[in-house]
Short mmCIF file of C-alpha atoms in Angstrom, two decimals:
data_model
loop_
_atom_site.label_atom_id
_atom_site.label_comp_id
_atom_site.label_asym_id
_atom_site.label_seq_id
_atom_site.Cartn_x
_atom_site.Cartn_y
_atom_site.Cartn_z
CA MET A 36 38.35 -243.38 8.54
CA LYS A 37 34.69 -244.19 9.29
CA ASN A 38 34.07 -246.47 12.24
CA PHE A 39 30.48 -247.35 13.11
CA ILE A 40 28.06 -250.09 14.08
CA LEU A 41 24.38 -249.93 13.18
CA ALA A 42 22.58 -252.67 15.06
CA SER A 43 19.07 -254.03 14.58
CA THR A 44 18.39 -254.10 18.28
CA SER A 45 20.02 -253.28 21.59
CA THR A 46 18.88 -256.53 23.17
CA VAL A 47 18.25 -260.05 21.93
CA TYR A 48 15.86 -262.42 23.59
CA GLY A 49 17.03 -263.85 26.88
CA SER A 50 20.06 -261.62 27.19
CA ASP A 51 20.97 -258.31 28.87
CA TYR A 52 21.11 -254.87 27.25
CA LEU A 53 23.83 -254.84 24.55
CA ALA A 54 25.35 -258.06 25.96
CA TYR A 55 25.34 -259.89 22.61
CA LEU A 56 27.41 -257.02 21.08
CA LYS A 57 29.80 -256.53 23.98
CA ASP A 58 33.03 -257.52 22.18
CA GLU A 59 32.19 -255.52 19.05
CA VAL A 60 31.26 -252.40 21.07
CA ALA A 61 34.50 -252.67 23.12
CA ASP A 62 36.40 -252.90 19.87
CA LEU A 63 34.59 -249.95 18.35
CA PHE A 64 35.28 -247.63 21.23
CA GLN A 65 38.84 -248.89 21.90
CA GLY A 66 40.88 -246.21 23.65
CA VAL A 67 37.84 -244.02 24.46
CA SER A 68 36.96 -243.43 28.12
CA GLU A 69 33.92 -241.29 27.69
CA ILE A 70 31.15 -241.16 25.05
CA VAL A 71 28.14 -239.03 24.45
CA PHE A 72 24.82 -240.85 24.64
CA VAL A 73 21.83 -239.56 22.62
CA PRO A 74 18.75 -240.48 24.69
CA TYR A 75 16.12 -238.68 22.61
CA ALA A 76 14.26 -241.74 21.26
CA ARG A 77 12.95 -242.44 24.77
CA PRO A 78 11.69 -246.05 24.53
CA SER A 79 8.38 -246.53 26.38
CA GLY A 80 8.57 -242.81 27.22
CA VAL A 81 11.48 -243.29 29.67
CA SER A 82 13.15 -240.04 30.80
CA HIS A 83 16.47 -238.86 29.39
CA ASP A 84 18.11 -239.45 32.77
CA GLU A 85 16.70 -242.94 33.27
CA TYR A 86 17.68 -243.91 29.70
CA THR A 87 21.24 -242.66 30.26
CA GLN A 88 21.44 -244.84 33.38
CA VAL A 89 20.50 -247.91 31.31
CA ALA A 90 23.22 -247.14 28.77
CA ASN A 91 25.76 -246.47 31.54
CA LYS A 92 25.10 -249.79 33.25
CA PHE A 93 26.39 -251.53 30.09
CA PHE A 94 29.17 -249.01 29.25
CA ASN A 95 30.60 -249.06 32.76
CA SER A 96 31.09 -252.80 32.37
CA ILE A 97 33.56 -252.10 29.56
CA GLY A 98 35.25 -249.17 31.39
CA ILE A 99 33.45 -246.34 29.53
CA LYS A 100 31.37 -243.49 30.90
CA ALA A 101 28.31 -242.46 28.89
CA VAL A 102 27.19 -238.85 29.35
CA GLY A 103 23.62 -237.94 28.32
CA LEU A 104 23.43 -235.36 25.58
CA HIS A 105 20.51 -233.77 27.41
CA SER A 106 22.86 -232.83 30.26
CA PHE A 107 25.02 -230.46 28.21
CA ASP A 108 24.23 -226.73 27.95
CA ASN A 109 25.36 -226.82 24.35
CA PRO A 110 24.47 -230.16 22.75
CA LYS A 111 25.96 -229.13 19.37
CA GLU A 112 29.30 -228.48 20.99
CA ALA A 113 29.04 -231.72 22.95
CA ILE A 114 28.62 -233.72 19.73
CA ALA A 115 31.42 -231.77 18.01
CA ASN A 116 33.81 -232.58 20.85
CA ALA A 117 32.71 -236.21 21.51
CA LYS A 118 35.27 -239.00 21.26
CA GLY A 119 32.51 -241.56 20.73
CA ILE A 120 28.71 -241.45 20.29
CA PHE A 121 25.89 -243.90 20.99
CA THR A 122 22.32 -243.28 19.90
CA GLY A 123 19.84 -245.68 21.63
CA GLY A 124 16.61 -247.02 20.24
CA GLY A 125 13.01 -246.04 20.96
CA ASN A 126 10.82 -243.89 18.81
CA THR A 127 12.46 -242.85 15.54
CA PHE A 128 10.07 -239.92 14.87
CA LEU A 129 10.73 -238.40 18.29
CA LEU A 130 14.48 -238.91 17.91
CA LEU A 131 14.69 -237.30 14.44
CA LYS A 132 12.35 -234.40 15.45
CA THR A 133 14.49 -233.63 18.47
CA LEU A 134 17.72 -233.77 16.43
CA TYR A 135 16.22 -231.34 13.90
CA GLU A 136 14.94 -229.03 16.67
CA LEU A 137 18.36 -228.90 18.27
CA ASP A 138 20.09 -228.57 14.82
CA LEU A 139 22.16 -231.58 15.46
CA ILE A 140 21.83 -233.50 12.21
CA GLU A 141 24.76 -231.90 10.44
CA VAL A 142 27.23 -232.01 13.28
CA LEU A 143 26.43 -235.63 14.08
CA ARG A 144 26.78 -236.59 10.45
CA ASN A 145 30.13 -234.76 10.17
CA GLN A 146 31.43 -236.50 13.26
CA ILE A 147 30.50 -239.96 11.98
CA LEU A 148 31.88 -239.29 8.47
CA GLY A 149 35.01 -237.87 10.14
CA GLY A 150 35.70 -241.09 11.93
CA THR A 151 34.31 -240.59 15.45
CA PRO A 152 33.19 -244.11 16.61
CA TYR A 153 29.41 -244.34 16.46
CA LEU A 154 27.01 -246.99 17.69
CA GLY A 155 23.34 -246.92 16.76
CA THR A 156 20.68 -249.42 17.81
CA SER A 157 17.18 -249.57 16.23
CA ALA A 158 16.09 -245.94 15.96
CA GLY A 159 19.72 -244.89 16.36
CA SER A 160 20.45 -247.04 13.22
CA ASN A 161 17.49 -245.80 11.28
CA ILE A 162 18.73 -242.23 11.38
CA ALA A 163 21.97 -243.29 9.67
CA GLY A 164 20.14 -244.28 6.49
CA LEU A 165 18.84 -242.05 3.73
CA ASN A 166 15.53 -241.39 5.48
CA ILE A 167 13.28 -242.90 8.16
CA ARG A 168 10.63 -244.09 5.73
CA THR A 169 11.27 -247.75 6.64
CA THR A 170 11.02 -247.37 10.46
CA ASN A 171 8.60 -249.67 12.28
CA ASP A 172 7.75 -247.02 14.81
CA MET A 173 4.49 -245.18 15.43
CA PRO A 174 4.49 -241.58 14.17
CA ILE A 175 3.78 -240.06 17.56
CA VAL A 176 5.22 -236.69 16.58
CA TYR A 177 5.69 -234.86 13.21
CA PRO A 178 9.28 -234.24 12.32
CA PRO A 179 10.07 -231.34 9.86
CA SER A 180 11.37 -233.95 7.42
CA PHE A 181 11.83 -237.72 7.12
CA ASP A 182 15.33 -237.21 5.76
CA ALA A 183 18.07 -238.79 7.85
CA MET A 184 21.88 -238.55 7.95
CA ASP A 185 22.78 -240.49 4.82
CA ILE A 186 25.74 -242.21 6.38
CA ILE A 187 25.00 -245.33 4.36
CA PRO A 188 23.40 -245.22 0.88
CA PHE A 189 20.45 -247.36 1.92
CA ASN A 190 17.50 -247.53 4.31
CA ILE A 191 17.48 -249.84 7.26
CA ASN A 192 14.52 -251.81 8.57
CA PRO A 193 15.63 -252.82 12.05
CA HIS A 194 13.99 -255.72 14.04
CA TYR A 195 13.26 -257.28 10.69
CA LEU A 196 10.55 -259.87 11.26
CA ASP A 197 9.61 -262.78 8.97
CA PRO A 198 5.91 -263.29 8.26
CA ASP A 199 4.28 -265.72 10.71
CA PRO A 200 2.49 -268.34 8.58
CA THR A 201 0.26 -269.29 11.53
CA SER A 202 -1.00 -265.73 12.26
CA LYS A 203 -4.72 -264.95 12.03
CA HIS A 204 -4.01 -261.24 12.17
CA LYS A 205 -4.84 -259.37 8.98
CA GLY A 206 -2.51 -256.39 9.50
CA GLU A 207 0.25 -256.15 6.88
CA THR A 208 3.43 -258.16 7.26
CA ARG A 209 6.80 -256.44 7.45
CA GLU A 210 7.55 -257.58 3.92
CA THR A 211 4.33 -256.17 2.56
CA ARG A 212 5.09 -252.82 4.18
CA ILE A 213 8.61 -252.66 2.63
CA LEU A 214 7.26 -253.65 -0.78
CA GLU A 215 4.74 -250.74 -0.46
CA PHE A 216 7.79 -248.50 0.34
CA LEU A 217 9.43 -249.69 -2.91
CA THR A 218 6.42 -248.63 -5.00
CA GLN A 219 7.12 -245.10 -3.84
CA ASN A 220 10.94 -245.00 -3.39
CA ASP A 221 13.87 -246.37 -5.40
CA THR A 222 16.01 -247.19 -2.36
CA THR A 223 17.57 -250.45 -1.21
CA VAL A 224 16.21 -251.57 2.21
CA ILE A 225 18.40 -253.72 4.49
CA GLY A 226 16.05 -255.83 6.62
CA ILE A 227 18.26 -256.56 9.63
CA ARG A 228 17.08 -259.41 11.83
CA GLU A 229 17.59 -259.02 15.61
CA GLY A 230 21.19 -260.02 16.46
CA ASN A 231 22.74 -258.73 13.24
CA TRP A 232 24.37 -255.38 12.55
CA ILE A 233 26.06 -253.20 9.87
CA ARG A 234 29.78 -252.58 10.33
CA GLY A 235 31.41 -249.53 8.68
CA LYS A 236 35.15 -249.38 8.91
CA GLY A 237 37.03 -247.00 6.58
CA ASP A 238 35.80 -247.72 3.11
CA GLN A 239 34.30 -251.09 4.04
CA LEU A 240 30.62 -251.69 4.74
CA THR A 241 29.51 -255.20 5.69
CA ILE A 242 26.68 -256.99 7.31
CA GLU A 243 27.62 -258.97 10.45
CA GLY A 244 26.07 -261.37 12.93
CA LYS A 245 24.95 -265.04 12.79
CA LEU A 246 21.79 -264.74 10.69
CA GLU A 247 21.06 -264.03 7.05
CA THR A 248 19.88 -260.58 6.15
CA ARG A 249 16.94 -259.77 3.79
CA ILE A 250 17.46 -257.24 0.96
CA PHE A 251 14.69 -255.44 -0.76
CA GLN A 252 15.26 -253.62 -4.10
CA THR A 253 13.02 -252.12 -6.75
CA ASN A 254 12.00 -254.64 -9.42
CA LYS A 255 13.71 -257.55 -7.75
CA ASP A 256 12.37 -260.31 -5.56
CA PRO A 257 13.60 -259.92 -1.95
CA TYR A 258 16.70 -262.00 -1.34
CA GLU A 259 19.02 -263.10 1.51
CA ILE A 260 22.69 -262.32 2.05
CA ALA A 261 25.11 -264.12 4.38
CA PRO A 262 27.07 -262.52 7.29
CA GLY A 263 30.22 -260.81 6.01
CA THR A 264 28.59 -259.70 2.72
CA ASP A 265 29.94 -256.43 1.25
CA LEU A 266 26.94 -254.09 1.24
CA LEU A 267 28.56 -251.80 -1.31
CA LYS A 268 28.27 -254.55 -3.91
CA LEU A 269 24.52 -255.06 -3.59
CA MET B 932 -27.49 -236.56 10.67
CA LYS B 933 -24.03 -238.27 10.60
CA ASN B 934 -23.96 -241.78 9.37
CA PHE B 935 -20.63 -243.62 9.31
CA ILE B 936 -18.77 -246.89 10.07
CA LEU B 937 -15.07 -246.84 10.95
CA ALA B 938 -13.90 -250.45 10.90
CA SER B 939 -10.56 -251.84 12.20
CA THR B 940 -10.14 -254.06 9.13
CA SER B 941 -11.81 -254.92 5.80
CA THR B 942 -11.28 -258.57 6.30
CA VAL B 943 -11.25 -260.96 9.23
CA TYR B 944 -9.38 -264.21 9.25
CA GLY B 945 -10.92 -267.02 7.17
CA SER B 946 -13.57 -264.73 5.57
CA ASP B 947 -13.96 -262.78 2.26
CA TYR B 948 -13.43 -259.06 1.84
CA LEU B 949 -15.94 -257.10 4.01
CA ALA B 950 -18.11 -260.28 4.36
CA TYR B 951 -18.25 -259.94 8.22
CA LEU B 952 -19.66 -256.42 7.84
CA LYS B 953 -22.10 -257.09 5.01
CA ASP B 954 -25.37 -256.42 6.92
CA GLU B 955 -24.04 -253.27 8.54
CA VAL B 956 -22.67 -251.93 5.22
CA ALA B 957 -25.97 -252.69 3.45
CA ASP B 958 -27.79 -250.82 6.20
CA LEU B 959 -25.33 -247.87 6.05
CA PHE B 960 -25.79 -247.39 2.33
CA GLN B 961 -29.51 -248.15 2.26
CA GLY B 962 -31.19 -246.56 -0.79
CA VAL B 963 -27.89 -245.65 -2.40
CA SER B 964 -27.11 -247.26 -5.79
CA GLU B 965 -23.69 -245.84 -6.49
CA ILE B 966 -20.85 -244.79 -4.14
CA VAL B 967 -17.44 -243.19 -4.63
CA PHE B 968 -14.49 -245.46 -3.63
CA VAL B 969 -11.25 -243.78 -2.44
CA PRO B 970 -8.48 -246.13 -3.54
CA TYR B 971 -5.47 -244.01 -2.63
CA ALA B 972 -4.09 -246.16 0.24
CA ARG B 973 -3.08 -248.84 -2.29
CA PRO B 974 -2.52 -251.92 -0.05
CA SER B 975 0.56 -253.87 -1.23
CA GLY B 976 0.98 -251.16 -3.95
CA VAL B 977 -2.04 -252.38 -5.89
CA SER B 978 -3.20 -250.03 -8.68
CA HIS B 979 -6.20 -247.71 -8.22
CA ASP B 980 -8.03 -249.74 -10.93
CA GLU B 981 -7.33 -253.10 -9.36
CA TYR B 982 -8.27 -251.86 -5.95
CA THR B 983 -11.61 -250.49 -7.18
CA GLN B 984 -12.30 -253.93 -8.69
CA VAL B 985 -11.82 -255.52 -5.29
CA ALA B 986 -14.25 -253.04 -3.69
CA ASN B 987 -16.75 -253.57 -6.56
CA LYS B 988 -16.74 -257.34 -6.16
CA PHE B 989 -18.17 -256.83 -2.68
CA PHE B 990 -20.44 -253.87 -3.35
CA ASN B 991 -22.00 -255.50 -6.42
CA SER B 992 -23.11 -258.31 -4.09
CA ILE B 993 -25.31 -255.81 -2.26
CA GLY B 994 -26.56 -254.06 -5.40
CA ILE B 995 -24.18 -251.06 -5.25
CA LYS B 996 -21.76 -249.78 -7.84
CA ALA B 997 -18.43 -248.41 -6.51
CA VAL B 998 -16.76 -245.87 -8.83
CA GLY B 999 -12.99 -245.20 -8.18
CA LEU B 1000 -12.29 -241.56 -7.29
CA HIS B 1001 -9.22 -241.68 -9.52
CA SER B 1002 -11.48 -242.11 -12.58
CA PHE B 1003 -13.11 -238.68 -12.20
CA ASP B 1004 -11.63 -235.61 -13.98
CA ASN B 1005 -12.59 -233.52 -10.92
CA PRO B 1006 -12.23 -235.58 -7.72
CA LYS B 1007 -13.36 -232.69 -5.51
CA GLU B 1008 -16.59 -232.41 -7.41
CA ALA B 1009 -16.98 -236.21 -7.32
CA ILE B 1010 -16.80 -236.24 -3.50
CA ALA B 1011 -19.09 -233.21 -3.23
CA ASN B 1012 -21.72 -235.01 -5.36
CA ALA B 1013 -21.29 -238.49 -3.86
CA LYS B 1014 -24.28 -240.25 -2.29
CA GLY B 1015 -21.99 -242.56 -0.35
CA ILE B 1016 -18.27 -242.86 0.18
CA PHE B 1017 -15.91 -245.76 1.04
CA THR B 1018 -12.18 -245.31 1.81
CA GLY B 1019 -10.32 -248.59 1.73
CA GLY B 1020 -7.31 -249.58 3.79
CA GLY B 1021 -3.64 -249.71 2.78
CA ASN B 1022 -0.89 -247.17 3.64
CA THR B 1023 -2.24 -244.31 5.74
CA PHE B 1024 0.60 -241.95 4.90
CA LEU B 1025 0.06 -242.45 1.10
CA LEU B 1026 -3.67 -241.97 1.55
CA LEU B 1027 -3.36 -238.78 3.62
CA LYS B 1028 -0.70 -237.30 1.37
CA THR B 1029 -2.81 -237.90 -1.74
CA LEU B 1030 -5.89 -236.35 -0.13
CA TYR B 1031 -3.85 -233.25 0.74
CA GLU B 1032 -2.32 -233.04 -2.75
CA LEU B 1033 -5.77 -233.20 -4.28
CA ASP B 1034 -7.17 -230.75 -1.71
CA LEU B 1035 -9.89 -233.28 -0.69
CA ILE B 1036 -9.70 -233.18 3.12
CA GLU B 1037 -12.21 -230.45 3.64
CA VAL B 1038 -14.80 -231.56 1.08
CA LEU B 1039 -14.64 -235.20 2.37
CA ARG B 1040 -14.98 -233.90 5.97
CA ASN B 1041 -17.96 -231.70 5.04
CA GLN B 1042 -19.72 -234.63 3.32
CA ILE B 1043 -19.33 -236.93 6.28
CA LEU B 1044 -20.37 -234.24 8.82
CA GLY B 1045 -23.31 -233.42 6.52
CA GLY B 1046 -24.62 -236.98 6.66
CA THR B 1047 -23.34 -238.66 3.49
CA PRO B 1048 -22.92 -242.35 4.45
CA TYR B 1049 -19.21 -243.12 4.90
CA LEU B 1050 -17.38 -246.35 5.40
CA GLY B 1051 -13.74 -246.49 6.36
CA THR B 1052 -11.63 -249.55 6.91
CA SER B 1053 -8.14 -249.47 8.47
CA ALA B 1054 -6.41 -246.47 6.84
CA GLY B 1055 -9.81 -245.20 5.82
CA SER B 1056 -10.77 -245.17 9.54
CA ASN B 1057 -7.47 -243.65 10.69
CA ILE B 1058 -8.11 -240.54 8.64
CA ALA B 1059 -11.42 -239.89 10.45
CA GLY B 1060 -9.52 -239.37 13.78
CA LEU B 1061 -7.75 -236.29 14.97
CA ASN B 1062 -4.52 -237.24 13.29
CA ILE B 1063 -2.66 -240.21 11.94
CA ARG B 1064 -0.15 -240.42 14.78
CA THR B 1065 -1.46 -243.83 15.84
CA THR B 1066 -1.33 -245.60 12.56
CA ASN B 1067 0.54 -248.89 12.33
CA ASP B 1068 1.72 -248.19 8.86
CA MET B 1069 5.21 -247.56 7.49
CA PRO B 1070 5.88 -243.89 6.67
CA ILE B 1071 6.67 -244.61 2.99
CA VAL B 1072 5.89 -241.00 1.94
CA TYR B 1073 5.95 -237.62 3.83
CA PRO B 1074 2.54 -235.99 4.03
CA PRO B 1075 2.41 -232.15 4.50
CA SER B 1076 0.78 -232.78 7.92
CA PHE B 1077 -0.27 -235.71 10.17
CA ASP B 1078 -3.64 -233.85 10.86
CA ALA B 1079 -6.67 -235.84 9.76
CA MET B 1080 -10.40 -235.12 9.38
CA ASP B 1081 -11.43 -234.77 12.99
CA ILE B 1082 -14.76 -236.60 12.41
CA ILE B 1083 -14.44 -238.21 15.86
CA PRO B 1084 -12.69 -236.52 18.86
CA PHE B 1085 -10.21 -239.43 19.25
CA ASN B 1086 -7.45 -241.32 17.44
CA ILE B 1087 -7.94 -244.78 16.18
CA ASN B 1088 -5.49 -247.65 16.35
CA PRO B 1089 -6.87 -250.18 13.85
CA HIS B 1090 -5.91 -253.87 13.79
CA TYR B 1091 -5.28 -253.48 17.54
CA LEU B 1092 -3.11 -256.44 18.56
CA ASP B 1093 -2.57 -257.77 22.08
CA PRO B 1094 1.00 -258.50 23.12
CA ASP B 1095 2.07 -262.05 22.46
CA PRO B 1096 3.53 -263.42 25.73
CA THR B 1097 5.37 -266.18 23.91
CA SER B 1098 7.18 -263.82 21.44
CA LYS B 1099 10.98 -263.69 21.41
CA HIS B 1100 10.93 -260.60 19.23
CA LYS B 1101 12.23 -257.44 20.98
CA GLY B 1102 10.48 -254.89 18.78
CA GLU B 1103 7.93 -252.83 20.73
CA THR B 1104 4.40 -254.13 21.41
CA ARG B 1105 1.40 -252.19 20.17
CA GLU B 1106 0.56 -251.18 23.70
CA THR B 1107 4.10 -249.79 24.25
CA ARG B 1108 3.85 -247.78 21.04
CA ILE B 1109 0.46 -246.22 22.04
CA LEU B 1110 1.83 -245.45 25.56
CA GLU B 1111 4.74 -243.65 23.81
CA PHE B 1112 2.17 -241.66 21.84
CA LEU B 1113 0.49 -240.67 25.16
CA THR B 1114 3.76 -239.17 26.46
CA GLN B 1115 3.62 -236.71 23.57
CA ASN B 1116 -0.17 -236.25 22.98
CA ASP B 1117 -3.17 -235.80 25.29
CA THR B 1118 -5.54 -237.68 23.02
CA THR B 1119 -7.76 -240.72 23.66
CA VAL B 1120 -6.84 -243.79 21.49
CA ILE B 1121 -9.42 -246.40 20.60
CA GLY B 1122 -7.54 -249.69 20.04
CA ILE B 1123 -10.08 -251.46 17.79
CA ARG B 1124 -9.49 -255.22 17.46
CA GLU B 1125 -10.09 -256.85 14.09
CA GLY B 1126 -13.83 -257.49 13.67
CA ASN B 1127 -14.94 -254.42 15.66
CA TRP B 1128 -16.01 -251.02 14.34
CA ILE B 1129 -17.14 -247.56 15.45
CA ARG B 1130 -20.70 -246.60 14.44
CA GLY B 1131 -21.66 -242.95 14.11
CA LYS B 1132 -25.37 -242.25 13.70
CA GLY B 1133 -26.67 -238.77 14.33
CA ASP B 1134 -25.43 -237.69 17.71
CA GLN B 1135 -24.57 -241.25 18.76
CA LEU B 1136 -21.13 -242.75 18.66
CA THR B 1137 -20.69 -246.33 19.79
CA ILE B 1138 -18.24 -249.18 19.49
CA GLU B 1139 -19.69 -252.29 17.86
CA GLY B 1140 -18.72 -255.94 17.11
CA LYS B 1141 -18.18 -259.02 19.29
CA LEU B 1142 -14.95 -258.23 21.07
CA GLU B 1143 -13.92 -255.83 23.81
CA THR B 1144 -12.08 -252.68 22.75
CA ARG B 1145 -9.01 -251.29 24.46
CA ILE B 1146 -8.94 -247.61 25.47
CA PHE B 1147 -5.73 -245.59 26.09
CA GLN B 1148 -5.90 -242.24 27.88
CA THR B 1149 -3.28 -239.97 29.49
CA ASN B 1150 -2.54 -240.79 33.16
CA LYS B 1151 -4.86 -243.83 33.20
CA ASP B 1152 -4.08 -247.49 32.84
CA PRO B 1153 -5.41 -248.91 29.54
CA TYR B 1154 -8.86 -250.44 30.02
CA GLU B 1155 -11.47 -252.44 28.08
CA ILE B 1156 -14.96 -251.46 27.04
CA ALA B 1157 -17.78 -253.72 25.83
CA PRO B 1158 -19.56 -253.68 22.47
CA GLY B 1159 -22.33 -251.03 22.44
CA THR B 1160 -20.39 -248.63 24.74
CA ASP B 1161 -21.09 -244.92 24.17
CA LEU B 1162 -17.71 -243.49 23.10
CA LEU B 1163 -18.78 -239.94 23.92
CA LYS B 1164 -18.85 -240.86 27.60
CA LEU B 1165 -15.31 -242.10 27.79
#
């Protein structure tokens, strides 16, 4: 029975790390006292140790210990034995490249499909989609593939950002980028605004949070769905 | 004698396509009546034909005909015979992948190093750096490599955008992304604000325009340089 949360962001404006998701994360990891933390996305280049401390500060507040995957001699075995897993945000390219180098994609996928509770935020959510072709991140390293774990039959665009009508910047808007993606890929993209998340529980797959969520599909105008919508009926 | 312009953007706010660069582009292509236009970056997914029309609307105004590279039976030969070349912006991944597929990287590089006038904007500038690891674009396709043409010994970050202190969005700022790049790469990054450009002329390589330009280097705080600065002395 699958059991995962794929969140747009770890942190919403004006709030502490994961604070807005505290109840949902406590529910996800109910009965688990220790989880494995995947620190490879290294936001702002933070070290694996420092990043694990950030995760622990939150998880200790709900009675859970988070152990950094980098601290195990055999990371594959660590994932295979994990009772719960959290992959934090940062750089999606660095995260995916590291997972490929350590040959962790398959074991991580099997764990999530097998029902081990999984939390992903931002880059940690991106890797649960079909591929990372809709990440917002800078391609600072070259992974051997853009293919991701295929836990959900979509791609995610985390931190989805509406166009700013007052902007004088001529760089492309998020929507323009995703529409460019659709010219090259026939894949549904879930544009998850900050504060929303995807919830997978058994055979159910819904979008949760307070905001609407923007959906992009080939040959359709982008459209909005309400919290609670069944993503398998898109 | 090298002769190129690598611009941050084709268009600045409130102005027509390439209008702000008109004098410089006319000077760059002086004595040339026909150039080859590389349309492969396809901004917003526009077709090669439509994009070539956009380029022509501007180039006709300075007495030059732009012929789309997609319209030649042998694009390699077309580049080799070109008297001037312009690569427009759009998606850097799609542009680079197409150049690799058509085996055009080397012939394009040789033309630019040999002195054929070259204009790049945005994605067309990115490909003149060491690699595309500092593009802002979405990785909508997977190129066989991130390595670019190595015309200049740096990477470019076009459309460089200063952090917005009033933003409530928790996605990473441009500066944070480039600092993440520097944790994985020992490469100088030229953050070119919209309206500025790099000018290569013979052995000279300068930054031009009205604004300051932000430089990112390993183990240094980011810093600003003035228009006219010699980039080979960074």
